[in-house]
Coordinates of C-alpha atoms in Angstrom, one line a residue:
M1 CA 58.7 10.6 -125.3
S2 CA 60.0 11.7 -128.7
K3 CA 62.0 14.5 -130.2
H4 CA 61.3 17.1 -132.9
P5 CA 57.7 16.3 -133.8
S6 CA 55.5 18.3 -136.2
D7 CA 52.1 19.7 -135.2
S8 CA 50.4 16.7 -136.8
E9 CA 52.6 14.3 -134.9
L10 CA 51.7 16.1 -131.7
I11 CA 48.0 15.7 -132.5
A12 CA 48.6 12.0 -133.2
A13 CA 50.4 11.6 -129.9
A14 CA 47.5 13.3 -128.1
R15 CA 45.0 11.0 -129.8
E16 CA 47.0 8.0 -128.9
A17 CA 47.1 9.1 -125.2
A18 CA 43.3 9.7 -125.3
G19 CA 42.9 6.1 -126.2
R20 CA 44.5 5.2 -122.8
A21 CA 42.2 7.5 -120.8
Y22 CA 40.5 6.1 -117.7
A23 CA 37.1 7.7 -118.0
P24 CA 34.5 5.2 -116.7
Y25 CA 32.2 8.0 -115.3
S26 CA 32.2 10.7 -118.0
K27 CA 33.1 8.5 -121.0
F28 CA 34.9 11.6 -122.2
R29 CA 38.4 10.5 -123.3
V30 CA 40.9 13.3 -123.5
G31 CA 44.6 13.2 -124.5
A32 CA 47.3 15.8 -124.5
A33 CA 50.9 16.0 -125.8
V34 CA 53.3 18.7 -124.8
K35 CA 56.5 19.6 -126.6
M36 CA 59.0 21.2 -124.2
A37 CA 61.0 24.3 -125.4
E38 CA 64.3 23.2 -123.7
D39 CA 64.9 20.2 -125.9
E40 CA 61.7 19.5 -127.9
T41 CA 61.0 16.3 -125.9
V42 CA 57.3 15.3 -126.1
F43 CA 55.3 14.0 -123.1
S44 CA 51.8 12.7 -123.4
G45 CA 49.0 12.3 -120.9
C46 CA 45.4 11.2 -120.7
N47 CA 42.6 12.1 -118.3
I48 CA 42.3 9.8 -115.3
E49 CA 39.0 9.9 -113.5
N50 CA 38.2 8.9 -109.9
A51 CA 35.0 8.0 -108.2
S52 CA 35.7 11.0 -106.0
Y53 CA 35.5 13.6 -108.8
G54 CA 38.0 15.9 -107.1
G55 CA 40.6 13.2 -107.5
T56 CA 40.3 13.3 -111.3
V57 CA 43.3 14.6 -113.2
C58 CA 43.0 16.1 -116.7
A59 CA 45.1 15.0 -119.7
E60 CA 46.9 18.4 -119.9
R61 CA 48.1 18.3 -116.3
T62 CA 49.1 14.6 -116.7
A63 CA 51.4 15.5 -119.6
I64 CA 52.8 18.7 -118.2
F65 CA 53.5 17.2 -114.8
A66 CA 55.3 14.3 -116.4
A67 CA 57.6 16.9 -118.2
V68 CA 58.1 18.9 -115.0
A69 CA 59.0 15.8 -113.1
T70 CA 62.0 15.4 -115.4
G71 CA 63.2 18.9 -114.8
L72 CA 61.8 20.6 -117.9
R73 CA 59.8 23.8 -117.3
K74 CA 58.8 25.6 -120.6
I75 CA 56.1 24.5 -122.9
E76 CA 56.6 25.2 -126.6
T77 CA 53.5 23.5 -127.9
L78 CA 50.6 21.7 -126.3
A79 CA 48.2 19.5 -128.4
L80 CA 44.8 18.5 -127.0
T81 CA 42.2 16.1 -128.3
V82 CA 38.8 14.8 -127.2
L83 CA 38.1 11.4 -128.8
D84 CA 34.4 11.3 -128.0
A85 CA 33.5 14.9 -128.9
P86 CA 30.9 15.2 -131.7
E87 CA 32.2 16.4 -135.0
D88 CA 30.2 19.6 -134.7
A89 CA 31.5 20.4 -131.2
E90 CA 32.6 24.0 -130.7
L91 CA 36.0 25.1 -129.5
K92 CA 34.6 25.7 -126.0
D93 CA 33.6 22.0 -125.9
R94 CA 37.2 20.9 -126.6
S95 CA 39.3 23.4 -124.7
P96 CA 41.0 23.0 -121.3
C97 CA 39.3 23.5 -118.0
G98 CA 40.2 26.5 -115.9
I99 CA 42.7 24.7 -113.7
C100 CA 44.5 23.3 -116.7
R101 CA 44.6 26.8 -118.3
Q102 CA 46.3 28.1 -115.2
V103 CA 48.8 25.2 -115.1
I104 CA 49.6 25.7 -118.8
R105 CA 50.2 29.4 -118.1
E106 CA 52.5 28.6 -115.2
F107 CA 54.8 26.7 -117.6
A108 CA 54.2 28.8 -120.8
D109 CA 56.3 31.4 -122.5
D110 CA 54.0 34.2 -123.6
D111 CA 55.9 34.7 -126.8
L112 CA 56.5 31.0 -127.6
T113 CA 53.8 28.7 -126.4
R114 CA 51.2 27.4 -128.9
I115 CA 48.1 25.5 -128.1
L116 CA 46.6 23.1 -130.7
I117 CA 43.1 22.0 -130.2
D118 CA 42.1 19.0 -132.4
R119 CA 39.0 19.4 -134.4
G120 CA 39.0 15.7 -135.2
N121 CA 39.0 16.1 -139.0
D122 CA 42.8 16.5 -139.6
S123 CA 42.6 20.1 -138.6
W124 CA 43.0 22.0 -135.4
D125 CA 42.6 25.4 -133.8
L126 CA 45.8 27.3 -132.9
L127 CA 45.7 29.5 -129.8
T128 CA 48.2 31.5 -127.9
I129 CA 48.4 31.3 -124.1
E130 CA 46.9 34.8 -123.9
E131 CA 43.9 33.7 -126.0
L132 CA 43.4 30.7 -123.9
L133 CA 43.7 32.5 -120.5
P134 CA 43.7 36.3 -120.9
H135 CA 45.2 38.1 -117.9
G136 CA 46.2 34.8 -116.2
F137 CA 47.5 34.9 -112.7
R138 CA 51.3 35.1 -112.2
L139 CA 53.4 35.8 -109.2

């Protein structure tokens, strides 16, 4: 956990987390870092695969759930990276799965949350939650 990081520091934290991924089946190492709106604390997470694929947990959820477990509930910025993506991979090849999109929306602020998707060349795509999951489910 760290406080007051810049976007580039969040990307770096996501890359570091991806290096810790447990991905023996897909070889697709993903990392996420989430800065929480309440106090700017950063939590990171990696994907953790399981031989029973349904038991796999994505990096985004690992990071978000770590934050929620401490009592924080609002995402300010989420950074995501895929270490093993080819340099010419499109945004769709690097972006969160459907379950993660819904979890991000659950803890997002429509007017505040920013999603950074690492392009791997010291640049990233910036999305809003509405761009990531238009018309997402809410109770």
